[in-house]
Amino acid sequence: MRIVVVGGTGSIGTALLDVAAVRGHKLVGVSRREPAPGPPYADVEWHPIDIAERTAFTRLVEAFDGADAVVHAAWLIQPSRERAHLHKVNVEGTGVLLDAVAVAGVPHVVYLSSVGAYAPKDRGGPVTESWPTTGIDTSDYSRDKAEVEAMLDRFEAARPGIAVTRLRPALVLQRRSAAELRRYFTGRLVPRALWKLVRSGRLPALPLPSGLALQFVHAADVATAALAAIDRQYRGAVNLAADPIMDSGALAAAVGARPLTVPPSAVRALMAGAWRARLLPMPASWLDLALGAPTMSADLARAELDWSPRWNATETLGDLLAGLAEGEGVPASPPLRPSP
């Protein structure tokens, strides 16, 4: 099959190209900046396109010509201070992409949504795909994800002949995205020496906000789910998350530390101050998302896609921590380039 991966040089896009190449698919990559020659991008037809530019529609139609499926894995997180720009790329750019899918006659689009699209959790257990996708009000990321979900509702109603898959993964991690995640979320505020301490199990205590419960999924497992959805022409949403759910105790245990519970209000105030002082690239609204997003059941992915993650949550976190300790990345990829 001819598969176009928009955001092909990012974390999920790179993982998808790896898995799809092994299966013999003809691959087309779309990214703002073309990667350097070499693996894992060597046998990919590249189209450098910024989906927010005025010429994007015409160029996307050309790139999508003859495609069996388009996977939309592009999403801009930084610069977090330029709210209008992020919305233009992530939301308006997605609208341009969907218009191009329709005009090019692509029969299937797979969109990388997120747990962040869901409404806040309640006291119940993990939610299914029927949970409302209205987002968390204080998170720009969440509101934009929810807006795109509503856009897809309208697209499906207007274009019933096009299959739409919405993958809603938990936090997507992998070793080679470590440098990217550090630049986007912790910056220089957390030096590599501290990550090495965490990785080695020599951190005496890990301060975490009370009420934290996170789910992780490895980028390679998300890529496998995307290809399974394409193979089955799956229509609808599926949650992707690996077991176990990681609460404060589990997170601390994963790095050999003692959990130190901190009031969320104190953590948020500290993050907000660091962001205003430009010491932290991640605004405090990301804490709202981490504490407010529900946990998810991935039973539907197992049933409909025959999906079973190869990496459990603890292993996935360990893979990322190893990458953070070593500053790993993908030299050929502009967004995944390793830290100096």
Tab-separated table of N, CA, C and O in Angstrom, residues 184-248:
chain	number	residue	atom	x	y	z
A	184	TYR	N	11.161	20.325	24.650
A	184	TYR	CA	9.784	20.807	24.676
A	184	TYR	C	9.251	21.037	26.086
A	184	TYR	O	8.435	21.935	26.311
A	185	PHE	N	9.685	20.188	27.046
A	185	PHE	CA	9.015	20.194	28.340
A	185	PHE	C	9.864	20.625	29.533
A	185	PHE	O	9.362	21.325	30.407
A	186	THR	N	11.103	20.210	29.609
A	186	THR	CA	11.895	20.578	30.795
A	186	THR	C	13.007	21.565	30.486
A	186	THR	O	13.441	22.297	31.371
A	187	GLY	N	13.478	21.581	29.258
A	187	GLY	CA	14.534	22.516	28.887
A	187	GLY	C	15.784	22.340	29.743
A	187	GLY	O	16.098	21.255	30.229
A	188	ARG	N	16.457	23.444	29.970
A	188	ARG	CA	17.701	23.393	30.740
A	188	ARG	C	17.458	23.350	32.235
A	188	ARG	O	18.399	23.221	33.024
A	189	LEU	N	16.190	23.479	32.647
A	189	LEU	CA	15.880	23.474	34.072
A	189	LEU	C	16.223	22.134	34.713
A	189	LEU	O	16.573	22.078	35.900
A	190	VAL	N	16.132	21.062	33.939
A	190	VAL	CA	16.498	19.730	34.426
A	190	VAL	C	17.705	19.258	33.630
A	190	VAL	O	17.573	18.821	32.487
A	191	PRO	N	18.912	19.350	34.169
A	191	PRO	CA	20.119	18.987	33.430
A	191	PRO	C	20.218	17.480	33.215
A	191	PRO	O	19.589	16.683	33.922
A	192	ARG	N	21.025	17.096	32.241
A	192	ARG	CA	21.174	15.681	31.949
A	192	ARG	C	21.738	14.912	33.135
A	192	ARG	O	21.424	13.736	33.340
A	193	ALA	N	22.560	15.572	33.935
A	193	ALA	CA	23.133	14.906	35.111
A	193	ALA	C	22.044	14.405	36.048
A	193	ALA	O	22.175	13.326	36.654
A	194	LEU	N	20.947	15.168	36.157
A	194	LEU	CA	19.846	14.732	37.015
A	194	LEU	C	19.128	13.545	36.402
A	194	LEU	O	18.729	12.617	37.120
A	195	TRP	N	18.966	13.545	35.082
A	195	TRP	CA	18.352	12.395	34.436
A	195	TRP	C	19.208	11.148	34.609
A	195	TRP	O	18.675	10.035	34.771
A	196	LYS	N	20.518	11.316	34.587
A	196	LYS	CA	21.403	10.166	34.818
A	196	LYS	C	21.226	9.636	36.237
A	196	LYS	O	21.249	8.425	36.469
A	197	LEU	N	21.029	10.553	37.182
A	197	LEU	CA	20.803	10.143	38.565
A	197	LEU	C	19.494	9.362	38.672
A	197	LEU	O	19.421	8.324	39.353
A	198	VAL	N	18.463	9.862	37.990
A	198	VAL	CA	17.178	9.178	37.995
A	198	VAL	C	17.305	7.797	37.364
A	198	VAL	O	16.829	6.791	37.904
A	199	ARG	N	17.975	7.740	36.228
A	199	ARG	CA	18.115	6.475	35.497
A	199	ARG	C	18.886	5.439	36.300
A	199	ARG	O	18.573	4.242	36.252
A	200	SER	N	19.856	5.881	37.057
A	200	SER	CA	20.705	4.950	37.812
A	200	SER	C	20.069	4.477	39.110
A	200	SER	O	20.629	3.636	39.807
A	201	GLY	N	18.908	5.026	39.458
A	201	GLY	CA	18.241	4.622	40.685
A	201	GLY	C	18.845	5.242	41.928
A	201	GLY	O	18.639	4.730	43.040
A	202	ARG	N	19.559	6.346	41.781
A	202	ARG	CA	20.231	6.970	42.934
A	202	ARG	C	19.520	8.229	43.410
A	202	ARG	O	20.049	8.974	44.222
A	203	LEU	N	18.298	8.453	42.912
A	203	LEU	CA	17.519	9.597	43.371
A	203	LEU	C	16.821	9.200	44.675
A	203	LEU	O	16.030	8.254	44.686
A	204	PRO	N	17.098	9.890	45.781
A	204	PRO	CA	16.527	9.451	47.067
A	204	PRO	C	15.017	9.600	47.151
A	204	PRO	O	14.325	8.764	47.730
A	205	ALA	N	14.469	10.664	46.590
A	205	ALA	CA	13.036	10.897	46.656
A	205	ALA	C	12.578	11.566	45.368
A	205	ALA	O	13.327	12.327	44.744
A	206	LEU	N	11.338	11.265	44.970
A	206	LEU	CA	10.776	11.839	43.755
A	206	LEU	C	9.538	12.650	44.131
A	206	LEU	O	8.503	12.088	44.487
A	207	PRO	N	9.630	13.995	44.082
A	207	PRO	CA	8.448	14.821	44.410
A	207	PRO	C	7.430	14.786	43.282
A	207	PRO	O	7.763	15.046	42.118
A	208	LEU	N	6.195	14.473	43.621
A	208	LEU	CA	5.119	14.362	42.639
A	208	LEU	C	3.831	14.934	43.219
A	208	LEU	O	3.577	14.795	44.422
A	209	PRO	N	3.009	15.549	42.395
A	209	PRO	CA	1.741	16.085	42.904
A	209	PRO	C	0.782	14.966	43.286
A	209	PRO	O	0.740	13.917	42.624
A	210	SER	N	0.025	15.179	44.332
A	210	SER	CA	-0.950	14.171	44.748
A	210	SER	C	-2.031	14.021	43.679
A	210	SER	O	-2.367	14.971	42.964
A	211	GLY	N	-2.559	12.818	43.549
A	211	GLY	CA	-3.615	12.557	42.582
A	211	GLY	C	-3.134	12.212	41.193
A	211	GLY	O	-3.941	12.030	40.276
A	212	LEU	N	-1.821	12.092	41.000
A	212	LEU	CA	-1.288	11.812	39.667
A	212	LEU	C	-1.479	10.332	39.316
A	212	LEU	O	-1.168	9.447	40.114
A	213	ALA	N	-1.983	10.073	38.129
A	213	ALA	CA	-2.114	8.709	37.607
A	213	ALA	C	-1.920	8.782	36.096
A	213	ALA	O	-2.755	9.354	35.385
A	214	LEU	N	-0.807	8.261	35.603
A	214	LEU	CA	-0.445	8.402	34.199
A	214	LEU	C	-0.462	7.052	33.494
A	214	LEU	O	-0.260	6.000	34.112
A	215	GLN	N	-0.692	7.109	32.202
A	215	GLN	CA	-0.566	5.936	31.340
A	215	GLN	C	0.431	6.249	30.233
A	215	GLN	O	0.492	7.382	29.742
A	216	PHE	N	1.189	5.236	29.850
A	216	PHE	CA	2.184	5.390	28.802
A	216	PHE	C	1.931	4.356	27.704
A	216	PHE	O	1.318	3.304	27.927
A	217	VAL	N	2.438	4.672	26.520
A	217	VAL	CA	2.438	3.708	25.429
A	217	VAL	C	3.668	4.005	24.580
A	217	VAL	O	4.041	5.169	24.377
A	218	HIS	N	4.327	2.956	24.118
A	218	HIS	CA	5.545	3.138	23.332
A	218	HIS	C	5.200	3.545	21.904
A	218	HIS	O	4.198	3.090	21.329
A	219	ALA	N	6.031	4.406	21.325
A	219	ALA	CA	5.783	4.880	19.955
A	219	ALA	C	5.697	3.721	18.965
A	219	ALA	O	4.886	3.761	18.028
A	220	ALA	N	6.500	2.688	19.156
A	220	ALA	CA	6.449	1.538	18.243
A	220	ALA	C	5.099	0.832	18.316
A	220	ALA	O	4.592	0.333	17.298
A	221	ASP	N	4.501	0.789	19.501
A	221	ASP	CA	3.191	0.158	19.640
A	221	ASP	C	2.086	1.014	19.038
A	221	ASP	O	1.092	0.488	18.507
A	222	VAL	N	2.228	2.336	19.093
A	222	VAL	CA	1.274	3.216	18.415
A	222	VAL	C	1.367	3.004	16.905
A	222	VAL	O	0.341	2.943	16.204
A	223	ALA	N	2.583	2.865	16.392
A	223	ALA	CA	2.771	2.625	14.959
A	223	ALA	C	2.116	1.319	14.532
A	223	ALA	O	1.469	1.246	13.473
A	224	THR	N	2.241	0.291	15.340
A	224	THR	CA	1.616	-0.996	15.026
A	224	THR	C	0.103	-0.865	14.970
A	224	THR	O	-0.565	-1.432	14.091
A	225	ALA	N	-0.463	-0.082	15.902
A	225	ALA	CA	-1.911	0.133	15.907
A	225	ALA	C	-2.358	0.883	14.661
A	225	ALA	O	-3.419	0.576	14.085
A	226	ALA	N	-1.587	1.877	14.242
A	226	ALA	CA	-1.951	2.647	13.048
A	226	ALA	C	-1.994	1.751	11.813
A	226	ALA	O	-2.924	1.831	10.998
A	227	LEU	N	-1.012	0.886	11.672
A	227	LEU	CA	-0.992	-0.013	10.524
A	227	LEU	C	-2.111	-1.038	10.597
A	227	LEU	O	-2.700	-1.411	9.570
A	228	ALA	N	-2.429	-1.499	11.797
A	228	ALA	CA	-3.547	-2.431	11.947
A	228	ALA	C	-4.860	-1.765	11.536
A	228	ALA	O	-5.715	-2.391	10.891
A	229	ALA	N	-5.025	-0.497	11.896
A	229	ALA	CA	-6.232	0.237	11.514
A	229	ALA	C	-6.322	0.380	9.996
A	229	ALA	O	-7.409	0.266	9.408
A	230	ILE	N	-5.191	0.626	9.352
A	230	ILE	CA	-5.170	0.746	7.889
A	230	ILE	C	-5.499	-0.598	7.247
A	230	ILE	O	-6.305	-0.681	6.312
A	231	ASP	N	-4.892	-1.657	7.734
A	231	ASP	CA	-5.142	-2.993	7.179
A	231	ASP	C	-6.621	-3.363	7.251
A	231	ASP	O	-7.170	-3.977	6.341
A	232	ARG	N	-7.269	-2.967	8.350
A	232	ARG	CA	-8.670	-3.345	8.575
A	232	ARG	C	-9.654	-2.284	8.104
A	232	ARG	O	-10.862	-2.479	8.250
A	233	GLN	N	-9.141	-1.169	7.569
A	233	GLN	CA	-10.020	-0.046	7.189
A	233	GLN	C	-10.945	0.317	8.350
A	233	GLN	O	-12.151	0.541	8.183
A	234	TYR	N	-10.358	0.390	9.537
A	234	TYR	CA	-11.154	0.594	10.752
A	234	TYR	C	-11.716	2.008	10.804
A	234	TYR	O	-10.999	2.987	10.592
A	235	ARG	N	-12.987	2.113	11.114
A	235	ARG	CA	-13.652	3.399	11.282
A	235	ARG	C	-13.980	3.597	12.757
A	235	ARG	O	-14.605	2.730	13.373
A	236	GLY	N	-13.582	4.727	13.311
A	236	GLY	CA	-13.908	5.017	14.696
A	236	GLY	C	-12.678	5.331	15.512
A	236	GLY	O	-11.575	5.484	14.981
A	237	ALA	N	-12.887	5.423	16.820
A	237	ALA	CA	-11.816	5.789	17.743
A	237	ALA	C	-11.352	4.570	18.522
A	237	ALA	O	-12.139	3.658	18.812
A	238	VAL	N	-10.068	4.553	18.859
A	238	VAL	CA	-9.537	3.508	19.730
A	238	VAL	C	-8.525	4.128	20.690
A	238	VAL	O	-7.675	4.938	20.290
A	239	ASN	N	-8.634	3.757	21.952
A	239	ASN	CA	-7.657	4.163	22.955
A	239	ASN	C	-6.439	3.255	22.889
A	239	ASN	O	-6.569	2.047	22.653
A	240	LEU	N	-5.269	3.835	23.142
A	240	LEU	CA	-4.031	3.064	23.158
A	240	LEU	C	-3.280	3.370	24.454
A	240	LEU	O	-2.869	4.511	24.686
A	241	ALA	N	-3.113	2.369	25.286
A	241	ALA	CA	-2.391	2.532	26.547
A	241	ALA	C	-1.888	1.176	27.002
A	241	ALA	O	-2.556	0.153	26.805
A	242	ALA	N	-0.714	1.167	27.591
A	242	ALA	CA	-0.132	-0.065	28.118
A	242	ALA	C	-0.347	-0.137	29.622
A	242	ALA	O	-0.434	0.891	30.299
A	243	ASP	N	-0.417	-1.326	30.135
A	243	ASP	CA	-0.493	-1.530	31.577
A	243	ASP	C	0.907	-1.488	32.177
A	243	ASP	O	1.887	-1.789	31.496
A	244	PRO	N	1.041	-1.141	33.455
A	244	PRO	CA	-0.004	-0.735	34.387
A	244	PRO	C	-0.212	0.781	34.379
A	244	PRO	O	0.603	1.519	33.830
A	245	ILE	N	-1.301	1.238	35.006
A	245	ILE	CA	-1.467	2.662	35.274
A	245	ILE	C	-0.437	3.057	36.320
A	245	ILE	O	-0.257	2.378	37.323
A	246	MET	N	0.254	4.162	36.091
A	246	MET	CA	1.366	4.566	36.955
A	246	MET	C	0.938	5.708	37.878
A	246	MET	O	0.850	6.859	37.458
A	247	ASP	N	0.680	5.354	39.142
A	247	ASP	CA	0.419	6.396	40.134
A	247	ASP	C	1.746	6.853	40.731
A	247	ASP	O	2.829	6.425	40.290
A	248	SER	N	1.685	7.714	41.733
A	248	SER	CA	2.920	8.270	42.293
A	248	SER	C	3.841	7.177	42.823
A	248	SER	O	5.059	7.224	42.620
